mmCIF file of C-alpha atoms in Angstrom:
data_model
loop_
_atom_site.group_PDB
_atom_site.id
_atom_site.type_symbol
_atom_site.label_atom_id
_atom_site.label_comp_id
_atom_site.label_asym_id
_atom_site.label_seq_id
_atom_site.Cartn_x
_atom_site.Cartn_y
_atom_site.Cartn_z
ATOM 1 C CA UNK D 1 -11.148 -11.697 3.026
ATOM 2 C CA UNK D 2 -9.747 -11.308 6.659
ATOM 3 C CA UNK D 3 -9.127 -7.750 8.016
ATOM 4 C CA UNK D 4 -6.800 -6.684 10.663
ATOM 5 C CA UNK D 5 -7.958 -5.384 13.741
ATOM 6 C CA UNK D 6 -5.886 -2.576 15.304
ATOM 7 C CA UNK D 7 -5.856 -4.497 18.844
ATOM 8 C CA UNK D 8 -4.973 -7.795 17.177
ATOM 9 C CA UNK D 9 -1.894 -6.441 15.585
ATOM 10 C CA UNK D 10 0.995 -5.663 17.900
ATOM 11 C CA UNK D 11 2.632 -2.352 17.179
ATOM 12 C CA UNK D 12 5.927 -1.283 17.528
ATOM 13 C CA UNK D 13 6.995 2.031 19.140
ATOM 14 C CA UNK D 14 9.890 3.151 16.782
ATOM 15 C CA UNK D 15 11.460 6.555 16.843
ATOM 16 C CA UNK D 16 10.994 7.052 13.043
ATOM 17 C CA UNK D 17 10.475 10.529 11.795
ATOM 18 C CA UNK D 18 9.325 9.902 8.318
ATOM 19 C CA UNK D 19 5.554 9.866 9.159
ATOM 20 C CA UNK D 20 4.796 11.967 12.051
ATOM 21 C CA UNK D 21 2.562 14.657 10.077
ATOM 22 C CA UNK D 22 -0.869 13.295 11.150
ATOM 23 C CA UNK D 23 -2.837 10.807 13.541
ATOM 24 C CA UNK D 24 -4.963 7.931 12.995
ATOM 25 C CA UNK D 25 -7.996 8.243 10.766
ATOM 26 C CA UNK D 26 -11.143 6.201 10.353
ATOM 27 C CA UNK D 27 -9.971 2.606 9.995
ATOM 28 C CA UNK D 28 -13.096 1.766 7.977
ATOM 29 C CA UNK D 29 -12.158 2.825 4.745
ATOM 30 C CA UNK D 30 -12.777 0.572 1.819
ATOM 31 C CA UNK D 31 -11.199 0.529 -1.754
ATOM 32 C CA UNK D 32 -12.588 3.923 -2.510
ATOM 33 C CA UNK D 33 -11.210 6.097 -5.265
ATOM 34 C CA UNK D 34 -10.479 8.677 -2.791
ATOM 35 C CA UNK D 35 -8.448 5.918 -0.711
ATOM 36 C CA UNK D 36 -6.657 4.919 -4.011
ATOM 37 C CA UNK D 37 -5.976 8.357 -5.061
ATOM 38 C CA UNK D 38 -4.579 9.159 -1.510
ATOM 39 C CA UNK D 39 -2.001 6.729 -2.357
ATOM 40 C CA UNK D 40 -0.248 9.587 -4.953
ATOM 41 C CA UNK D 41 0.331 6.739 -7.456
ATOM 42 C CA UNK D 42 1.942 4.538 -4.986
ATOM 43 C CA UNK D 43 4.875 2.473 -5.564
ATOM 44 C CA UNK D 44 3.620 1.475 -9.149
ATOM 45 C CA UNK D 45 3.575 5.282 -9.962
ATOM 46 C CA UNK D 46 7.299 5.821 -8.863
ATOM 47 C CA UNK D 47 8.170 3.701 -11.766
ATOM 48 C CA UNK D 48 8.774 5.306 -15.075
ATOM 49 C CA UNK D 49 8.080 2.365 -17.228
ATOM 50 C CA UNK D 50 4.480 1.883 -15.760
ATOM 51 C CA UNK D 51 3.434 5.473 -17.430
ATOM 52 C CA UNK D 52 2.559 3.790 -20.869
ATOM 53 C CA UNK D 53 0.640 1.118 -19.148
ATOM 54 C CA UNK D 54 -3.242 1.167 -19.759
ATOM 55 C CA UNK D 55 -5.312 2.985 -17.236
ATOM 56 C CA UNK D 56 -6.940 -0.373 -16.201
ATOM 57 C CA UNK D 57 -3.628 -2.130 -15.294
ATOM 58 C CA UNK D 58 -2.479 1.183 -13.122
ATOM 59 C CA UNK D 59 -5.772 1.178 -11.585
ATOM 60 C CA UNK D 60 -5.631 -2.674 -10.477
ATOM 61 C CA UNK D 61 -2.019 -1.998 -9.177
ATOM 62 C CA UNK D 62 -3.010 0.971 -7.106
ATOM 63 C CA UNK D 63 -6.233 -1.042 -5.682
ATOM 64 C CA UNK D 64 -3.917 -3.781 -4.966
ATOM 65 C CA UNK D 65 -1.639 -1.599 -2.668
ATOM 66 C CA UNK D 66 -4.474 -0.172 -1.056
ATOM 67 C CA UNK D 67 -6.059 -3.494 -0.414
ATOM 68 C CA UNK D 68 -2.746 -4.824 0.994
ATOM 69 C CA UNK D 69 -2.042 -1.628 3.299
ATOM 70 C CA UNK D 70 -5.615 -1.505 4.527
ATOM 71 C CA UNK D 71 -6.544 -5.275 4.813
ATOM 72 C CA UNK D 72 -3.480 -7.085 4.155
ATOM 73 C CA UNK D 73 -1.660 -9.795 6.532
ATOM 74 C CA UNK D 74 2.039 -9.312 6.620
ATOM 75 C CA UNK D 75 3.821 -11.356 4.331
ATOM 76 C CA UNK D 76 0.795 -12.188 2.398
ATOM 77 C CA UNK D 77 0.746 -11.047 -1.351
ATOM 78 C CA UNK D 78 -2.333 -9.015 -2.826
ATOM 79 C CA UNK D 79 -2.069 -10.326 -6.585
ATOM 80 C CA UNK D 80 -3.606 -8.268 -9.262
ATOM 81 C CA UNK D 81 -3.621 -8.745 -13.099
ATOM 82 C CA UNK D 82 -5.128 -6.655 -16.131
ATOM 83 C CA UNK D 83 -4.623 -6.035 -19.643
ATOM 84 C CA UNK D 84 -1.622 -8.378 -19.864
ATOM 85 C CA UNK D 85 0.066 -6.881 -16.787
ATOM 86 C CA UNK D 86 0.242 -8.318 -13.467
ATOM 87 C CA UNK D 87 1.815 -8.029 -9.976
ATOM 88 C CA UNK D 88 1.647 -8.398 -6.196
ATOM 89 C CA UNK D 89 1.992 -6.346 -3.329
ATOM 90 C CA UNK D 90 3.180 -7.602 -0.073
ATOM 91 C CA UNK D 91 2.564 -5.444 3.275
ATOM 92 C CA UNK D 92 4.510 -5.881 6.496
ATOM 93 C CA UNK D 93 3.725 -5.570 10.198
ATOM 94 C CA UNK D 94 1.807 -2.574 11.186
ATOM 95 C CA UNK D 95 3.727 -0.038 13.643
ATOM 96 C CA UNK D 96 3.232 2.788 15.368
ATOM 97 C CA UNK D 97 4.805 6.305 14.891
ATOM 98 C CA UNK D 98 3.691 8.725 17.519
ATOM 99 C CA UNK D 99 -0.092 8.253 17.069
ATOM 100 C CA UNK D 100 -0.044 7.328 13.295
ATOM 101 C CA UNK D 101 -0.037 3.844 11.765
ATOM 102 C CA UNK D 102 2.513 2.926 9.298
ATOM 103 C CA UNK D 103 3.564 -0.250 7.382
ATOM 104 C CA UNK D 104 6.054 -1.227 4.785
ATOM 105 C CA UNK D 105 5.447 -3.000 1.799
ATOM 106 C CA UNK D 106 6.811 -4.156 -1.567
ATOM 107 C CA UNK D 107 5.275 -4.106 -5.226
ATOM 108 C CA UNK D 108 6.554 -6.762 -7.677
ATOM 109 C CA UNK D 109 5.167 -5.427 -11.128
ATOM 110 C CA UNK D 110 5.388 -7.273 -14.571
ATOM 111 C CA UNK D 111 4.721 -5.523 -17.854
ATOM 112 C CA UNK D 112 6.557 -5.680 -21.129
ATOM 113 C CA UNK D 113 9.828 -5.569 -19.373
ATOM 114 C CA UNK D 114 11.499 -7.733 -16.812
ATOM 115 C CA UNK D 115 9.662 -7.887 -13.410
ATOM 116 C CA UNK D 116 10.528 -4.894 -11.360
ATOM 117 C CA UNK D 117 10.310 -4.658 -7.398
ATOM 118 C CA UNK D 118 9.539 -1.414 -5.748
ATOM 119 C CA UNK D 119 9.733 -1.058 -2.207
ATOM 120 C CA UNK D 120 8.378 1.498 0.099
ATOM 121 C CA UNK D 121 6.508 2.854 3.362
ATOM 122 C CA UNK D 122 2.889 4.322 3.556
ATOM 123 C CA UNK D 123 1.564 6.029 6.875
ATOM 124 C CA UNK D 124 -2.115 6.722 7.578
ATOM 125 C CA UNK D 125 -3.342 10.297 7.592
ATOM 126 C CA UNK D 126 -5.630 11.857 9.991
ATOM 127 C CA UNK D 127 -8.496 11.358 7.355
ATOM 128 C CA UNK D 128 -7.533 7.485 7.109
ATOM 129 C CA UNK D 129 -5.982 7.309 3.965
ATOM 130 C CA UNK D 130 -2.707 5.557 3.299
ATOM 131 C CA UNK D 131 0.213 8.261 2.123
ATOM 132 C CA UNK D 132 3.764 7.184 1.069
ATOM 133 C CA UNK D 133 6.419 8.602 3.036
ATOM 134 C CA UNK D 134 10.106 9.472 1.723
#
C-alpha cells in the first residue's frame, strides 16, 4: 500500500473556517482503535440505518474511513465488506487550513436497503487523529 507523504501532496491554502481548532499531529498513525475511535462514528455513524448493523460491519466501515483519510490516494476507493455489508470510501485531495491538514471524503455503503452515499470532511487534530467537521 502506498502512503501519502506530506511533502509529495500539494496543499491548498483555503480560508475554510470549519477545522481551525488544532494543528498537525503525528503523521505516523496506523489503524489503531484510538485512530478509528477518534472518527466519532465517521460518516457511517451518521446514518441511522447502520445502527442495527453487526459490530464487525461497523468496525470495518470505520477502519476503511480511517485508511482512506490517513493513507488513501485522492479519488482511489478503499473497499470493505463484512457480514453481508459492504462499501467504499473515496478521499479527496489533502488541503491545509491554517496549520491543520483536512480532506473531504465520501462513503458509499450497502446494507439491507439501497446503497447510501454520505459525504463529509475530516481534519487532523494536534494528536494526529482524523476528526469529522460540520
